[in-house]
Short mmCIF file of C-alpha atoms and ligand atoms in Angstrom, two decimals:
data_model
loop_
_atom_site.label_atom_id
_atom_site.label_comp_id
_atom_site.label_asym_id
_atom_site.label_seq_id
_atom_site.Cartn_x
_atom_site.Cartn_y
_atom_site.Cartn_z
CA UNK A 1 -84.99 -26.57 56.14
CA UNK A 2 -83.22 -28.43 58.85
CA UNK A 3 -85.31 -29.30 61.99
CA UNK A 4 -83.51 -28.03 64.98
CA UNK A 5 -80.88 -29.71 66.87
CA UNK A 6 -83.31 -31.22 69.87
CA UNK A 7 -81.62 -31.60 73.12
CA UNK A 8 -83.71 -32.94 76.10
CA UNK A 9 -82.89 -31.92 79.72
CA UNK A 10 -84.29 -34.37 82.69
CA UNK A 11 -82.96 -35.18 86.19
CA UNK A 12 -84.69 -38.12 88.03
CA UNK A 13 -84.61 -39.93 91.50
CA UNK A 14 -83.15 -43.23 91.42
CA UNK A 15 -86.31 -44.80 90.94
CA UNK A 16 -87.17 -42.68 87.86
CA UNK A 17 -89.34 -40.05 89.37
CA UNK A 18 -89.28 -36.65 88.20
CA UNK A 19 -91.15 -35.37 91.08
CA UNK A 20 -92.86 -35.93 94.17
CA UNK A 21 -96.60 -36.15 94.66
CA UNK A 22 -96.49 -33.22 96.89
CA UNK A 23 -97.50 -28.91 96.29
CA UNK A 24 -93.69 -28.77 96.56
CA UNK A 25 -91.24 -28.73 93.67
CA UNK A 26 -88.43 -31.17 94.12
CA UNK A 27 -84.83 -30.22 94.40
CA UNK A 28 -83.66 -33.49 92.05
CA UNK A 29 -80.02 -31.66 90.72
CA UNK A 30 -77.43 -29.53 93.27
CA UNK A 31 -75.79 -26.08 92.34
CA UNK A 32 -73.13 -27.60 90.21
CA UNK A 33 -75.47 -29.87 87.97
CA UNK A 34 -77.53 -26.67 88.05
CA UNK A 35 -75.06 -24.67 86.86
CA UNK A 36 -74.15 -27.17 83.95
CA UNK A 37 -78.03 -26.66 82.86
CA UNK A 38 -77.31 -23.08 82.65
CA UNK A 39 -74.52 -23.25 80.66
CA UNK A 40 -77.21 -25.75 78.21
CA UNK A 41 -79.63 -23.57 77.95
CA UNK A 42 -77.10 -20.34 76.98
CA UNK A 43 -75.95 -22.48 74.18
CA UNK A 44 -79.42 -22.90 72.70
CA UNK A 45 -81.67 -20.32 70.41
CA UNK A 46 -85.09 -21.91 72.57
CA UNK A 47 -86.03 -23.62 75.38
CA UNK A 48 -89.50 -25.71 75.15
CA UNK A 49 -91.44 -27.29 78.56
CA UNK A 50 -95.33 -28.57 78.21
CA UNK A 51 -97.51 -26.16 80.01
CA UNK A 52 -97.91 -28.57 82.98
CA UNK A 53 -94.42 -27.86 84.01
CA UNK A 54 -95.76 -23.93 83.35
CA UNK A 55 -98.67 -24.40 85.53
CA UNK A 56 -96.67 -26.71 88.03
CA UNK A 57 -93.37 -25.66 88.64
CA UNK A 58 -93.73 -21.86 87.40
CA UNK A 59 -89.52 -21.92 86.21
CA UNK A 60 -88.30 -18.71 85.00
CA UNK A 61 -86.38 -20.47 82.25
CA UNK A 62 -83.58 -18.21 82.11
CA UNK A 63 -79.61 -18.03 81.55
CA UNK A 64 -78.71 -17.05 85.23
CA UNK A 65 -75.15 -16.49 84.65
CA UNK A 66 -74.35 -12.51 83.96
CA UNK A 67 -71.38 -13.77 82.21
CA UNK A 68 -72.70 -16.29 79.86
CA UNK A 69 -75.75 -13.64 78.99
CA UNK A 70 -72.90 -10.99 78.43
CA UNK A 71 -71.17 -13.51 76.12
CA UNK A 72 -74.63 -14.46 73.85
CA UNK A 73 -75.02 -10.60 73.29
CA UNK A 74 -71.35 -10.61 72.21
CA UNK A 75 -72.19 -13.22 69.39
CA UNK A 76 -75.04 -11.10 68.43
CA UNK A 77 -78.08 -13.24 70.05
CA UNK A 78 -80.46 -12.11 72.58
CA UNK A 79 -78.87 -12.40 76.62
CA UNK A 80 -81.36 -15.60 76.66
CA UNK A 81 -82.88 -17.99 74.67
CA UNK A 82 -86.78 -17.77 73.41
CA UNK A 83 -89.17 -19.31 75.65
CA UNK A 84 -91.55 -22.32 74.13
CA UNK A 85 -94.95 -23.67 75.33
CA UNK A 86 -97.16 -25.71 74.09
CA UNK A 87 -101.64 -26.35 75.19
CA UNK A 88 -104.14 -27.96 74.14
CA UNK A 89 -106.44 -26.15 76.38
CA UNK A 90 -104.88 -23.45 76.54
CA UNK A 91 -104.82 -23.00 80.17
CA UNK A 92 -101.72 -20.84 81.12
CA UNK A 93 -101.72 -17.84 83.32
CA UNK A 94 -100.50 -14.92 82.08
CA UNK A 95 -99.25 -14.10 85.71
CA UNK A 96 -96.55 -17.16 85.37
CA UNK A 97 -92.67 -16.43 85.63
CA UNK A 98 -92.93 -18.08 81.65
CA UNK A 99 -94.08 -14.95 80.65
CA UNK A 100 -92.99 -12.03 83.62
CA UNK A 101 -89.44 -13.38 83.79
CA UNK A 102 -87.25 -11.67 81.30
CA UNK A 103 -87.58 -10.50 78.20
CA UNK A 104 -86.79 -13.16 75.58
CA UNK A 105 -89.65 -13.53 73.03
CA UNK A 106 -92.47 -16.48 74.36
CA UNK A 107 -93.87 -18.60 71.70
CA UNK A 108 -97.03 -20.56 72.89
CA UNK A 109 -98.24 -23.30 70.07
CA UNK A 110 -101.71 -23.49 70.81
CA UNK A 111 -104.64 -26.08 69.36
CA UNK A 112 -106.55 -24.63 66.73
CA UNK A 113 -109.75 -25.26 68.79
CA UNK A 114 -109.16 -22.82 71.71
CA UNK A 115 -107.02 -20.54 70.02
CA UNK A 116 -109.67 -17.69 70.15
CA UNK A 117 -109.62 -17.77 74.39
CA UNK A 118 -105.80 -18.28 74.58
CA UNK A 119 -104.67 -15.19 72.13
CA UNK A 120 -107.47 -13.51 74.83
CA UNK A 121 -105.99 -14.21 77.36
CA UNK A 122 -102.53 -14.13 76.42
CA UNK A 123 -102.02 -11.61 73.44
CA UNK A 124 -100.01 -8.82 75.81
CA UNK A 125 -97.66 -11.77 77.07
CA UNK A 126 -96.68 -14.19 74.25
CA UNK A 127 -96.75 -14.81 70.60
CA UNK A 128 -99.87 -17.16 70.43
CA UNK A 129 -98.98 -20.07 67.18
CA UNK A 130 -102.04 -22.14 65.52
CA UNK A 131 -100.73 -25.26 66.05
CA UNK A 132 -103.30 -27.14 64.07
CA UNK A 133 -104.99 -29.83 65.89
CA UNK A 134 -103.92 -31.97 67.51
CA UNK A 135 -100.43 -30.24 67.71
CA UNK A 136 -97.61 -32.66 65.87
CA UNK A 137 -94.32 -31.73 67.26
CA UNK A 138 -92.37 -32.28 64.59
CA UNK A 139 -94.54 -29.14 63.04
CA UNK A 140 -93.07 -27.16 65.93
CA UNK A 141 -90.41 -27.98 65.10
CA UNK A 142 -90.30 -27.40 61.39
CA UNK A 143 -92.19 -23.57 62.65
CA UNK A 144 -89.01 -23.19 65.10
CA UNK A 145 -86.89 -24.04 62.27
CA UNK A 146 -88.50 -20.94 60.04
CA UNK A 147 -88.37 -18.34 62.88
CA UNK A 148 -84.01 -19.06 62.92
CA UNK A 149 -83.83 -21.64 66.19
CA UNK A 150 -81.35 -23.83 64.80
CA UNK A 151 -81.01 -25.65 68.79
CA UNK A 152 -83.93 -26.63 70.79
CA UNK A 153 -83.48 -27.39 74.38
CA UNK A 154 -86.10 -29.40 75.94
CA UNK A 155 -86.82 -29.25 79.42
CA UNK A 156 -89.60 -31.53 80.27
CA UNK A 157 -92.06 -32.66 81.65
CA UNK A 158 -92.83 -36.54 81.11
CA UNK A 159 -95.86 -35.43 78.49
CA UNK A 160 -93.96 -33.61 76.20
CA UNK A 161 -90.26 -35.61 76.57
CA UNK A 162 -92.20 -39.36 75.50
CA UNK A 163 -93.36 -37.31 72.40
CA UNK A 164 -90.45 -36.44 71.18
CA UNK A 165 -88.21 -39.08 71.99
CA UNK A 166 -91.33 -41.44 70.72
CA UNK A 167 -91.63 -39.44 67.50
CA UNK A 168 -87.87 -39.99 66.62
CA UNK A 169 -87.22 -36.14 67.22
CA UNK A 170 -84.77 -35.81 69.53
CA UNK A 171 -80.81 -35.89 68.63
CA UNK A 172 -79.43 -35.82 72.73
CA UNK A 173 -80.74 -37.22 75.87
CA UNK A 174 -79.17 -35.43 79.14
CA UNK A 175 -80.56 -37.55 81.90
CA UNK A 176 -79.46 -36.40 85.88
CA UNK A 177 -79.72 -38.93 87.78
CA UNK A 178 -79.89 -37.84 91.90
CA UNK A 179 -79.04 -40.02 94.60
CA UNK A 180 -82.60 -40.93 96.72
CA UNK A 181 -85.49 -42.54 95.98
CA UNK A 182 -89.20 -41.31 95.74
CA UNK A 183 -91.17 -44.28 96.27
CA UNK A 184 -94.52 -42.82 95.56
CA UNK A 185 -96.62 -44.27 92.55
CA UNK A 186 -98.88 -40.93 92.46
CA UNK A 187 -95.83 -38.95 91.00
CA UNK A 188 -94.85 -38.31 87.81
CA UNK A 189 -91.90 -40.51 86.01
CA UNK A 190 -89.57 -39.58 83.46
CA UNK A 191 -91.85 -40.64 80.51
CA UNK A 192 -94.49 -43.40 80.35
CA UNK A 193 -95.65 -45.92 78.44
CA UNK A 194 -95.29 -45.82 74.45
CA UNK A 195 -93.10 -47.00 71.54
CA UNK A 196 -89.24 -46.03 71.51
CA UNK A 197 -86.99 -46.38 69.00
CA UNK A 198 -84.19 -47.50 71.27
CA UNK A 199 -85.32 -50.67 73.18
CA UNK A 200 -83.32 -54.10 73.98
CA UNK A 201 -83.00 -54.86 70.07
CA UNK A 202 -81.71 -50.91 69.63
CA UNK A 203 -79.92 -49.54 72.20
CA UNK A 204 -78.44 -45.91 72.75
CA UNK A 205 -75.36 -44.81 72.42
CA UNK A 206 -73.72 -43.53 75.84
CA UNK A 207 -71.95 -40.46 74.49
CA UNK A 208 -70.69 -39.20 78.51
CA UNK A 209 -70.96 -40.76 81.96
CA UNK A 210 -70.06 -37.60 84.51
CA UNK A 211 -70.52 -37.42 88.43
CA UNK A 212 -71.32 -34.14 88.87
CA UNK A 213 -70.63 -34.25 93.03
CA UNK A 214 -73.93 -36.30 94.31
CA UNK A 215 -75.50 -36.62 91.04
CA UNK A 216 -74.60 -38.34 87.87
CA UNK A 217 -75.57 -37.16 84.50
CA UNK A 218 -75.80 -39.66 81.66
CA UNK A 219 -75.72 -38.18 78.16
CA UNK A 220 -76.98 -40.37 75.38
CA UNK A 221 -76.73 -39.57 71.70
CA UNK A 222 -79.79 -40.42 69.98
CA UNK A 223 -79.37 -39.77 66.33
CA UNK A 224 -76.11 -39.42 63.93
CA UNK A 225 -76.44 -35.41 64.68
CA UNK A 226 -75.13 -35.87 68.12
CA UNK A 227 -71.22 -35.17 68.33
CA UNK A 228 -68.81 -37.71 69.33
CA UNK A 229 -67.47 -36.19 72.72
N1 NAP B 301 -87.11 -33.39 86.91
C1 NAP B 301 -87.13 -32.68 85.80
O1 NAP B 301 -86.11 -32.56 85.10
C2 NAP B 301 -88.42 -32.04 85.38
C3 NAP B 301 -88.42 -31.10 84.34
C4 NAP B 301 -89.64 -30.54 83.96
C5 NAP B 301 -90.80 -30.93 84.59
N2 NAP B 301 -90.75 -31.84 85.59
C6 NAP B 301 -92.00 -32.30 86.23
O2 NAP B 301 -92.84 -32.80 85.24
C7 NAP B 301 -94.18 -32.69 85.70
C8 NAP B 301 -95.01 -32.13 84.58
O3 NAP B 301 -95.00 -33.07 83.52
P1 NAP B 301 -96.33 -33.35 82.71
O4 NAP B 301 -96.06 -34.54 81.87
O5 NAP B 301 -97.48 -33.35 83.65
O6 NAP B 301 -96.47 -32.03 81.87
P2 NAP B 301 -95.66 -31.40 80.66
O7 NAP B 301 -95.03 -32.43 79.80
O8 NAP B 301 -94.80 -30.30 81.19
O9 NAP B 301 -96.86 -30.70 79.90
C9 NAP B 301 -97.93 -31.46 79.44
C10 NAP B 301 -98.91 -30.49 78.84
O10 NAP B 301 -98.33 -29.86 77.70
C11 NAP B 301 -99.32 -29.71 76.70
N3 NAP B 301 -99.00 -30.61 75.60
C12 NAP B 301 -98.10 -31.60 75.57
N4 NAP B 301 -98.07 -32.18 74.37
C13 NAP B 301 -98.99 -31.52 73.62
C14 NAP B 301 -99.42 -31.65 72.27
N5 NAP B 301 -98.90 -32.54 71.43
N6 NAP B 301 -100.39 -30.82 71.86
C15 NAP B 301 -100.91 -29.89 72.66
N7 NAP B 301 -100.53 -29.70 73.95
C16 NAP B 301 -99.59 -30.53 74.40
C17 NAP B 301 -100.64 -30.07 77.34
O11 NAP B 301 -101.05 -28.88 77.96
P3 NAP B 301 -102.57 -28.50 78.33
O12 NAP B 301 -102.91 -29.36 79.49
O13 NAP B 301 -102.49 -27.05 78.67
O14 NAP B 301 -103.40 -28.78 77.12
C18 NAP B 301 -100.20 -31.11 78.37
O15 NAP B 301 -101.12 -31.29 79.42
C19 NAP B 301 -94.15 -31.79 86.91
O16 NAP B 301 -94.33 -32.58 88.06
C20 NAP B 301 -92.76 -31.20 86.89
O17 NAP B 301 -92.26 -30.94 88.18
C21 NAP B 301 -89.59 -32.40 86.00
#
């Protein structure tokens, strides 16, 4: 079977921050960029973020649009996509907007090593996956594949982006870029070190350039799978 279409979602400061180093999320997109996301996301069967941007930014990870929820139950899917985690600890609260916000099934791939304590503490919330150990994305992936997501929408953070896009498992890059700076070492950048396969000998295709009123988004195909326009 197929591994799903993988689409990764990121907007950055100019500088290539994700974040600040504050308590406070940063604001990176505007209402129109925003909007575009939402539109993403209703076109996908899941959306996947690491459980630091779970425990850190506590996103709902909805379709916010009435109308574009209206139209997925027209075409016979649920108003919003599945929600996707995955732990190694298995530190999540139950409490989080992952889990309260909605009603889409929650998938959380877990490491075999504390799955005991996270099906505890999350049985009522989420469906709770042995991952193995350590947990291979592209086994995610292949498990996604099995329970019918045929598009994956990635939404960060830095962690769980490098792995995929290191791993060779991701088919489109949409990368916001908003106009300021961070300037502030102690925050998080859009991935970190590690081995990509597109690099100064193998560079990406630019599939779109779009300003999106202060912002720009960049789309980049990444593999053969991505369409043209
Ligand atoms: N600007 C944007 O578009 C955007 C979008 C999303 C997030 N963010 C930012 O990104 C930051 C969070 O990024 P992050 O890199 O710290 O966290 P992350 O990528 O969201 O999550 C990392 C965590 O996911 C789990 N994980 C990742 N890969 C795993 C694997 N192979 N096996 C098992 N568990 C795995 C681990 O959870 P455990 O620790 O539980 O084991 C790991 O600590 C936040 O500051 C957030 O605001 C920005």
């Amino acid at each position: 079977m197929a591994r799903p279409y993988v689409l990764l979602s990121c907007a950055t400061s100019i500088d290539g921050y994700i974040d600040d180093a504050s308590d406070q999320r940063l604001l990176l997109s505007n209402a129109d960029d925003l909007d575009r996301v939402d539109a993403v996301r209703a076109s996908c069967d899941a959306i996947l973020v690491g459980a630091g941007t779970v425990r850190r930014d506590d996103p709902r990870l909805l379709v916010r649009s009435a109308r574009r929820r209206a139209e997925r139950v027209a075409c016979g899917q649920p108003p919003t996509p599945t929600k996707v985690t995955l732990t190694a600890r298995g530190d999540l609260d139950p409490t989080a907007r992952f889990f309260t916000a909605g009603d889409p099934p929650r998938l959380v791939y877990c490491a075999a090593g504390v799955l005991e304590k996270t099906r505890e503490r999350l049985d009522r919330v989420a469906t709770v996956v042995d991952a193995g150990e350590p947990v291979d994305p592209a086994w995610i992936l292949a498990d996604l594949a099995a329970r019918g997501v045929r598009r994956l929408m990635v939404e960060g953070g830095g962690t769980v982006h490098a792995q995929f896009l290191t791993a060779g498992l991701a088919d489109e890059l949409h990368l916001v870029v908003a106009p300021f700076f961070v300037g502030d070492g102690r925050a998080p950048r859009f991935v970190g070190e590690g081995r990509f396969p597109w690099h100064p000998g193998r560079r990406a295709r630019l599939a779109e350039a779009r300003q999106i009123g202060d912002v720009v988004l960049l789309r980049y195909a990444l593999s053969d799978r991505c369409p043209e326009t």
